[in-house]
XYZ file of C-alpha atoms in Angstrom:
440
model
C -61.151 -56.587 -13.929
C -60.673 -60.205 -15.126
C -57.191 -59.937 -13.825
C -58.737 -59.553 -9.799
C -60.483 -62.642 -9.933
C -57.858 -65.216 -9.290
C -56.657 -63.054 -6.161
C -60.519 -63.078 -5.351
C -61.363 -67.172 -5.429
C -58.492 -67.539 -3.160
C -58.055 -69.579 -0.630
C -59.534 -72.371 -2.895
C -56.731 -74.108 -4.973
C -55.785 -72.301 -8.148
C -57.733 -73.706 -10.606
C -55.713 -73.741 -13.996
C -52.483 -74.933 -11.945
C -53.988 -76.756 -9.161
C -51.413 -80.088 -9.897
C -48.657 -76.872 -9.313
C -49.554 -76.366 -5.711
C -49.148 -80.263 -5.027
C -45.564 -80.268 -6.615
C -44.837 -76.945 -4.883
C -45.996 -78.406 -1.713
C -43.384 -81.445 -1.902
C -41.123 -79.135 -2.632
C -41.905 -77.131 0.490
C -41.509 -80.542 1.775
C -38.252 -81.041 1.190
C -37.029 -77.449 2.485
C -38.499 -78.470 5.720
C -36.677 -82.230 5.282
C -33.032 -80.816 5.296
C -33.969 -77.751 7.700
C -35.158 -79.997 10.109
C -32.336 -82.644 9.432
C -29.489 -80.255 9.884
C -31.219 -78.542 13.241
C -31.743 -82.801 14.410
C -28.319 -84.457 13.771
C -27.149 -82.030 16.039
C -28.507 -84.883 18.971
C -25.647 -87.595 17.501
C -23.116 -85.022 16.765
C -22.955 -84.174 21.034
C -21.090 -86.415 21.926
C -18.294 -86.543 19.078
C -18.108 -82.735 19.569
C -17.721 -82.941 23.113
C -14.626 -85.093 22.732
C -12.915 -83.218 20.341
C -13.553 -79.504 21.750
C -13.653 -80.538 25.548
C -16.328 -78.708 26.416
C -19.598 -79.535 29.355
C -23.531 -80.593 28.850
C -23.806 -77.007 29.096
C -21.567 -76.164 26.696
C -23.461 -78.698 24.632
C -26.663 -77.210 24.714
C -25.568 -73.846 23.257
C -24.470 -75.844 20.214
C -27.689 -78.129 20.221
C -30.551 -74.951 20.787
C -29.677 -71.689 22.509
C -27.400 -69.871 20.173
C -29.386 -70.868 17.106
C -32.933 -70.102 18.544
C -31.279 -66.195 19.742
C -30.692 -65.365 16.389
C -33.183 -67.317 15.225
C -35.984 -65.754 17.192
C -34.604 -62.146 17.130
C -35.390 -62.430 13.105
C -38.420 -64.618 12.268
C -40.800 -61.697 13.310
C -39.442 -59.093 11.001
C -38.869 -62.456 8.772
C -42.714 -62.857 8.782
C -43.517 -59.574 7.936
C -41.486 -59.178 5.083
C -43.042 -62.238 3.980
C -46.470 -60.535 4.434
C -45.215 -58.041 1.624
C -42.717 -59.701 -0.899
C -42.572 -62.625 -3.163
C -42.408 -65.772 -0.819
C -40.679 -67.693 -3.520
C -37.586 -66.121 -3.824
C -37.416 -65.821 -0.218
C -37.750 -69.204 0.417
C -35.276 -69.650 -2.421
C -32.509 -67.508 -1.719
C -32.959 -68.242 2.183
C -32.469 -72.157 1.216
C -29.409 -71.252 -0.432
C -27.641 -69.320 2.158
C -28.872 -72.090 4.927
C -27.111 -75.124 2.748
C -23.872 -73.015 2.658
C -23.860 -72.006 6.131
C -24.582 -75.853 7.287
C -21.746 -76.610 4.802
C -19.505 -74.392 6.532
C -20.292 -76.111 10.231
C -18.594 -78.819 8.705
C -15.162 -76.926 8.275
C -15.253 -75.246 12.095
C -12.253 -75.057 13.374
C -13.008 -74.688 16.828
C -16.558 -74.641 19.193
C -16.971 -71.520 19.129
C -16.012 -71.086 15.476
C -19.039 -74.041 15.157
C -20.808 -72.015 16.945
C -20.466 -69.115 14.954
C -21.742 -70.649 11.825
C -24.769 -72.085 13.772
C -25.736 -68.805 14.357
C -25.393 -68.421 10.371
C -27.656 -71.100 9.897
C -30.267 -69.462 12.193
C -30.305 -66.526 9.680
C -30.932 -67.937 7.154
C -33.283 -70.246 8.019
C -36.020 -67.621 9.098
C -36.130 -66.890 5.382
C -37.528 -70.059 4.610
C -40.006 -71.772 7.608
C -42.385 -69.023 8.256
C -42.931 -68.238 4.189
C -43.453 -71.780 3.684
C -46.578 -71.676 6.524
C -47.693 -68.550 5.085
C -47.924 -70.312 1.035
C -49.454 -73.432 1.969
C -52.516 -71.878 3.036
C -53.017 -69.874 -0.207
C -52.010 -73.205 -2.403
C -55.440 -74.891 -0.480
C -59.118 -74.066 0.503
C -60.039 -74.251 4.679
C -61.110 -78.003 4.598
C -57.807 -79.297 2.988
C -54.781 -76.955 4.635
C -54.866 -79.098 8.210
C -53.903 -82.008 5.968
C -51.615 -79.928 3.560
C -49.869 -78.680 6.620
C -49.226 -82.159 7.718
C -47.386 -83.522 4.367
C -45.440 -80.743 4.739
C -44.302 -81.105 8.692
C -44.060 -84.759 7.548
C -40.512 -83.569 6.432
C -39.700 -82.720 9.583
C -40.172 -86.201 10.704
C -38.360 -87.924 7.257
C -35.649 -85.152 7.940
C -35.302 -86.415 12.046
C -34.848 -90.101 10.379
C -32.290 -89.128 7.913
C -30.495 -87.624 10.705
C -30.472 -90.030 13.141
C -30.003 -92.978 11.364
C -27.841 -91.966 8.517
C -25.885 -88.857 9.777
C -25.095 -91.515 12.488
C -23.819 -93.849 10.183
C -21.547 -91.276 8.877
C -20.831 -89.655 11.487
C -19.018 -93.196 12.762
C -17.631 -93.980 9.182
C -16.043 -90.354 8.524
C -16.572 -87.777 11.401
C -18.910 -85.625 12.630
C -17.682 -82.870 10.019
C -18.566 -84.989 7.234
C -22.610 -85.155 8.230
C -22.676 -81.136 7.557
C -21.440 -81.213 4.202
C -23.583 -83.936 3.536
C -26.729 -82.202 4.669
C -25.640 -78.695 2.744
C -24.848 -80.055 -0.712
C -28.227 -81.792 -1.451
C -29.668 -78.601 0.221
C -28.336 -76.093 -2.477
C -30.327 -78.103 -5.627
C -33.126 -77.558 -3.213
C -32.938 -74.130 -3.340
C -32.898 -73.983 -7.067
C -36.207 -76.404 -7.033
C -37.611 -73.465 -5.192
C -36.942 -70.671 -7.718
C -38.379 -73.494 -11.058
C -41.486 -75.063 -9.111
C -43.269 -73.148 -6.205
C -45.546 -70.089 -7.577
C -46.187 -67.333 -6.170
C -49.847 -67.534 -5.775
C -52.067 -64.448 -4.876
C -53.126 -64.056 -1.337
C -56.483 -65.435 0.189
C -58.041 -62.053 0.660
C -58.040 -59.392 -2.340
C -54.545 -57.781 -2.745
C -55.064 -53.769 -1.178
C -52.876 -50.799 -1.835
C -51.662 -50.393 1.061
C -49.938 -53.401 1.086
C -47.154 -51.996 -1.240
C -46.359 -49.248 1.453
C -43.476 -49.406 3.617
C -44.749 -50.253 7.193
C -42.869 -48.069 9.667
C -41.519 -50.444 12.599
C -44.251 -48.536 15.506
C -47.038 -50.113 12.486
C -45.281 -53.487 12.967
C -45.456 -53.075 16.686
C -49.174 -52.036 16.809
C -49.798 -55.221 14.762
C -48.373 -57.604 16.857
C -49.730 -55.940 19.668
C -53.080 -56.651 18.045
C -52.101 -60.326 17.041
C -50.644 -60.864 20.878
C -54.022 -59.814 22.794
C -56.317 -62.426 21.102
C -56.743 -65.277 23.435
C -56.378 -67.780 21.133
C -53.346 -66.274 19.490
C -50.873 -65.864 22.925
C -52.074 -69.290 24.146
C -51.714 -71.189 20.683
C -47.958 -69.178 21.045
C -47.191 -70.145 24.725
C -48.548 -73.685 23.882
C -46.626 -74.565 20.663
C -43.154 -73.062 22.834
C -43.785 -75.087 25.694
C -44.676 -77.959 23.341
C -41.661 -77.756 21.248
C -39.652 -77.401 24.517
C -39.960 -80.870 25.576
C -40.203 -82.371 22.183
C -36.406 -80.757 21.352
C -35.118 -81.526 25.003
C -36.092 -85.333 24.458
C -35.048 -86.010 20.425
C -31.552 -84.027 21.414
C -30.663 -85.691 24.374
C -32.151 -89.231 23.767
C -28.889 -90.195 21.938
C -26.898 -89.284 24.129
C -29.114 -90.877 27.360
C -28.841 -94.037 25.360
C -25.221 -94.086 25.058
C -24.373 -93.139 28.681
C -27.277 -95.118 30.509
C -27.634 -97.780 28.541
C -24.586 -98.920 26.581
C -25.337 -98.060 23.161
C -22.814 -97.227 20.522
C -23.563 -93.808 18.409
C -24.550 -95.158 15.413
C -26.948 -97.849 17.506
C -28.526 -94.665 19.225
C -29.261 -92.919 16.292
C -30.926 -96.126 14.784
C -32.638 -97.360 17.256
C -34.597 -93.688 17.682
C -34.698 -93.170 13.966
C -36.772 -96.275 13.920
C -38.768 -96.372 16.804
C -39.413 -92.285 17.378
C -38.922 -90.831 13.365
C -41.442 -93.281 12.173
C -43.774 -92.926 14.625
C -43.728 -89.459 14.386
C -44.302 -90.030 10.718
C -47.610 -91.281 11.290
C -48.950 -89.370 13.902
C -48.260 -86.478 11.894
C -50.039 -87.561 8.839
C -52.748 -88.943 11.188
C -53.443 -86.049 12.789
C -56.501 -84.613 10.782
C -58.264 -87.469 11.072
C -57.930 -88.082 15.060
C -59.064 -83.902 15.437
C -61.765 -84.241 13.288
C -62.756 -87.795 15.487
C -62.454 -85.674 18.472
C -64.656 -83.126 17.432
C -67.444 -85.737 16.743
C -67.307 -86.437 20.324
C -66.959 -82.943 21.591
C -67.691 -79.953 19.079
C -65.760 -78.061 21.599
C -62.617 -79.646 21.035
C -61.051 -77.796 17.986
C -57.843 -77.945 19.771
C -58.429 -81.422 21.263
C -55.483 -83.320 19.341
C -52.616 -81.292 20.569
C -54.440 -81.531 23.915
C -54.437 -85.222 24.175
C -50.937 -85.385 22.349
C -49.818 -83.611 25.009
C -51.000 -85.838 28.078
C -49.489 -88.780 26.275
C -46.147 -87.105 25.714
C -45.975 -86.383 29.382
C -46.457 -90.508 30.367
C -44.762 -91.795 27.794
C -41.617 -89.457 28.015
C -41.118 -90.000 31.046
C -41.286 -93.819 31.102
C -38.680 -93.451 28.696
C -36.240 -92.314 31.058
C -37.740 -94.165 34.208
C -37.324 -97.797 32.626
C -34.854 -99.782 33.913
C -31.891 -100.029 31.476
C -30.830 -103.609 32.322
C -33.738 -104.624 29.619
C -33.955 -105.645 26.260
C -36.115 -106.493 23.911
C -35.167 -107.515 20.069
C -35.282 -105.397 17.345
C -33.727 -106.879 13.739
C -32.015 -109.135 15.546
C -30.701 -106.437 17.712
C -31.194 -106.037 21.389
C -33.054 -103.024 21.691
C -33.335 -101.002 25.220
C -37.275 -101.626 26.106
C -37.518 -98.385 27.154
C -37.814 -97.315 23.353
C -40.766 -98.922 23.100
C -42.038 -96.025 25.225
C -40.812 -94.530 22.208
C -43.243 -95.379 19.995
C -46.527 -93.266 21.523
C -43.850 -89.814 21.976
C -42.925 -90.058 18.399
C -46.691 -90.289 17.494
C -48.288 -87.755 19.606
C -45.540 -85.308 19.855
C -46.074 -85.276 15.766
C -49.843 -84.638 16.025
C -50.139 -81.392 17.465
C -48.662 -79.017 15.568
C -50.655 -79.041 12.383
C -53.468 -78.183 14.230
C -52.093 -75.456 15.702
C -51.026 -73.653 12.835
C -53.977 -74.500 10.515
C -55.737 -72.671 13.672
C -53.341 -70.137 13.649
C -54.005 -69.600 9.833
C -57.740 -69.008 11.161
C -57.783 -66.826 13.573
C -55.194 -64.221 12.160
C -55.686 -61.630 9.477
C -54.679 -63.595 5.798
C -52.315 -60.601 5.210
C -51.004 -61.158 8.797
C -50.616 -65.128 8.396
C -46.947 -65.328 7.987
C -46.261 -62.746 10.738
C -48.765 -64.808 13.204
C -46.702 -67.767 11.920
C -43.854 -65.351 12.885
C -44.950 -65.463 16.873
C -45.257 -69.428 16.781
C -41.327 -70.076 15.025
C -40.470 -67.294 17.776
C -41.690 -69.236 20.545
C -41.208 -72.595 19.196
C -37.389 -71.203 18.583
C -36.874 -69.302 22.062
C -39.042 -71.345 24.630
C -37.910 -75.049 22.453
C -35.567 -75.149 20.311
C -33.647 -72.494 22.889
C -34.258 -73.256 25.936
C -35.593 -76.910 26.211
C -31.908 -78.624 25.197
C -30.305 -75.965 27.077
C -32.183 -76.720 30.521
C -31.393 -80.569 30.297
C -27.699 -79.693 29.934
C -27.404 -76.992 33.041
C -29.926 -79.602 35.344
C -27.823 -82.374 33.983
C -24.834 -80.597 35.364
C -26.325 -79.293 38.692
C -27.481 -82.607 39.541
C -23.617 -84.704 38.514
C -23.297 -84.674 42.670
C -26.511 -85.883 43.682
C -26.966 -88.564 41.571
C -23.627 -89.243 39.707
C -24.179 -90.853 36.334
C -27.863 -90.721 36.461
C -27.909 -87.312 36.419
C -29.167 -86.943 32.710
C -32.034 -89.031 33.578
C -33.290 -87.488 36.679
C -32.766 -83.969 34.242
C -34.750 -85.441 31.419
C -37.584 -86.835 33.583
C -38.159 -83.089 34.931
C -38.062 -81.446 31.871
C -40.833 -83.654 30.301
C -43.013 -82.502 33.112
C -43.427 -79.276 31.108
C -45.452 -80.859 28.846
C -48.390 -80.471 31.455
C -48.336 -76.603 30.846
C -48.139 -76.623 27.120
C -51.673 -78.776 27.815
C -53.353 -76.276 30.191
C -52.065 -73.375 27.232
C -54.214 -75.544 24.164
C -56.687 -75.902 26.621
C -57.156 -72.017 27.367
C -56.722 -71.737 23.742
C -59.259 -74.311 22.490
C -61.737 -72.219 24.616
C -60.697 -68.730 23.185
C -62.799 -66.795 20.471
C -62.819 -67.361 16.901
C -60.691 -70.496 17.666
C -63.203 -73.042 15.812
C -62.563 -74.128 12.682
């Protein structure tokens, strides 16, 4: 009997290891550092590609979202589930392993669609490692501290955007664009290993059951997501974190690229400039983002959902001033002369940082704790298929359809539109925020 009662004080942090869940959580951290890294330095890599394979914007935006998120999406459902009902650790593990190998092998492509062959390699993997890590943290941490925990760890995804911009930049100018992937996939294998020595396996916040141990025939699976799917707050929170990550991935990919062609940059000056002005931003508004909720909340109890909300509406303005400002402009930065339109910058990075732990913290809430990494599952789906997918993908094809109309300011007019999206993904937390059993 003794044995049940860890399983049973769950979700509160395990007491006789509780310093164990804070290493395991920076560990978590830095799966989601080079993840993120290796998905982001895709944005300085366009060009160089481009040049040496020939190939359009459209072409482009295969290589910088759509292939990855297809595979990507197909698996992080059945990815969930599986980590619903095995030992998350070794998954994360052995998934981290086979991502730094396959990001290592991007690096030896020997033509695009060779490249983009082992993208699609890197998809794989990586759904053995994202959603296990969101379904963990929660059972590492009691209610009041997993918005927070949540943050540290998507604060990786913003240390991992910095790294990528700024220093795969740097090598991408110094050695090639090849270079950046091995790079990436080396330090990415020890990280694996860190995995298997320092993240438990902790029990799961509700009392283990039998049936958990059964195989779950694939018309179960279906029923369950069906179930998942027709809670209000669970297909909004989905459509709003895909419509959410849409705009956030068409602007972070692209921005290089828009700063080279519209306003003069170099590479490596691009990927500075946003690693500086964007990463760290989005740094802080990440971290920050329990404390502005739980503000917002004081001022309207009905708010749970009121940070991604308001992130949202500034994302929107800010975005698009990005792209609207004229590029003739400077302003100093270091001693370098800075477009002014990155100051715009500054408020994206933050807010488009500051909605996402709230989501899946909520997420974590409203869903089954046996059924967290599968609802997890539905947001990497639509984060993957709507954003990561689709949102560099539809700059790239509206960049292209509008070359005629408005020559070289094409990408510009294409970016401005796409932001506009943003205004759904605020009406979808908005539904959401109102739904059942979304308070925290």
């Amino acid at each position: 009997m003794s044995s049940a009662a860890p399983a049973q004080a769950l979700p509160a942090p395990m007491p006789l290891v509780a310093w164990r869940c804070h290493v395991a959580l920076l560990v978590l951290l830095l799966t989601n550092f080079f993840t993120f890294a290796g998905r982001q330095v895709v944005a300085v890599l366009l060009e160089p590609i481009k040049l040496e394979f020939g190939v359009s914007d459209s072409a482009l935006g295969l290589v910088a979202g759509v292939m990855f998120a297809l595979l990507y999406g197909l698996l992080c459902i059945p990815a969930g589930r599986l980590a619903d009902r095995v030992n998350r650790r070794w998954l994360i593990a052995i998934g981290m392993a086979t991502w730094a190998l396959a990001t290592m092998a991007c690096g030896w492509a020997s033509g695009f669609w060779t490249l983009v062959l082992f993208r699609l390699l890197v998809s794989f993997s990586e759904t053995g490692v994202t959603p296990p890590s969101f379904a963990l943290i929660p059972d590492y941490y009691p209610l009041h501290q997993r918005n927070q925990a949540i943050s540290i760890y998507l604060a990786g995804s913003a240390l991992g955007s910095l790294a990528a911009l700024a220093v795969g930049a740097w090598i991408a100018n110094r050695y090639g664009w090849r270079a950046v992937f091995l790079s990436i996939g080396g330090p990415a294998l020890v990280v694996s290993m860190l995995v298997a020595i320092l993240v438990p396996e902790p029990g799961r916040a509700t009392p283990g059951k039998a049936a958990e141990a059964k195989p779950v025939a694939p018309a179960s699976i279906q029923r369950v997501l069906w179930r998942l799917w027709r809670q209000p707050a669970v297909h909004w929170l989905v459509l709003g974190a895909g419509l959410s990550t849409f705009i956030g991935m068409a602007y972070i990919m692209w921005l290089p690229t828009f700063l080279v062609r519209n306003h003069g940059l170099s590479l490596q000056q691009a990927g500075v400039f946003v690693a500086i002005i964007g990463t760290a931003s989005s740094l802080i508004g990440g971290l920050s983002s329990s404390a502005v909720g739980k503000r917002l909340l004081r001022i309207n109890p009905r708010w749970t959902l009121g940070t991604p909300i308001v992130a949202m509406a500034i994302c929107v303005v800010a975005s698009i001033a990005v792209f609207a400002w004229p590029s003739d402009l400077r302003v100093s930065l270091f001693g370098l002369a800075m477009p002014q339109a990155l100051l715009w910058g500054i408020p994206v990075g933050f807010a488009s940082a500051m909605w996402m732990p709230t989501v899946f913290t909520t997420m974590s809430i409203v869903v089954p704790a046996d059924q967290r990494a599968l609802g997890n599952g539905l947001l990497a789906l639509s984060n993957t298929w709507i954003g990561f997918g689709l949102g560099p993908l539809a700059v790239g094809v509206l960049s292209d359809l509008l070359l005629p109309a408005f020559g070289s300011g094409n990408l510009r007019v294409a970016l401005m539109i796409t932001m506009l999206t943003g205004l759904l993904a605020l009406y979808c937390f908005l539904r959401a925020s109102r739904a059942p059993g979304a308070a925290h």
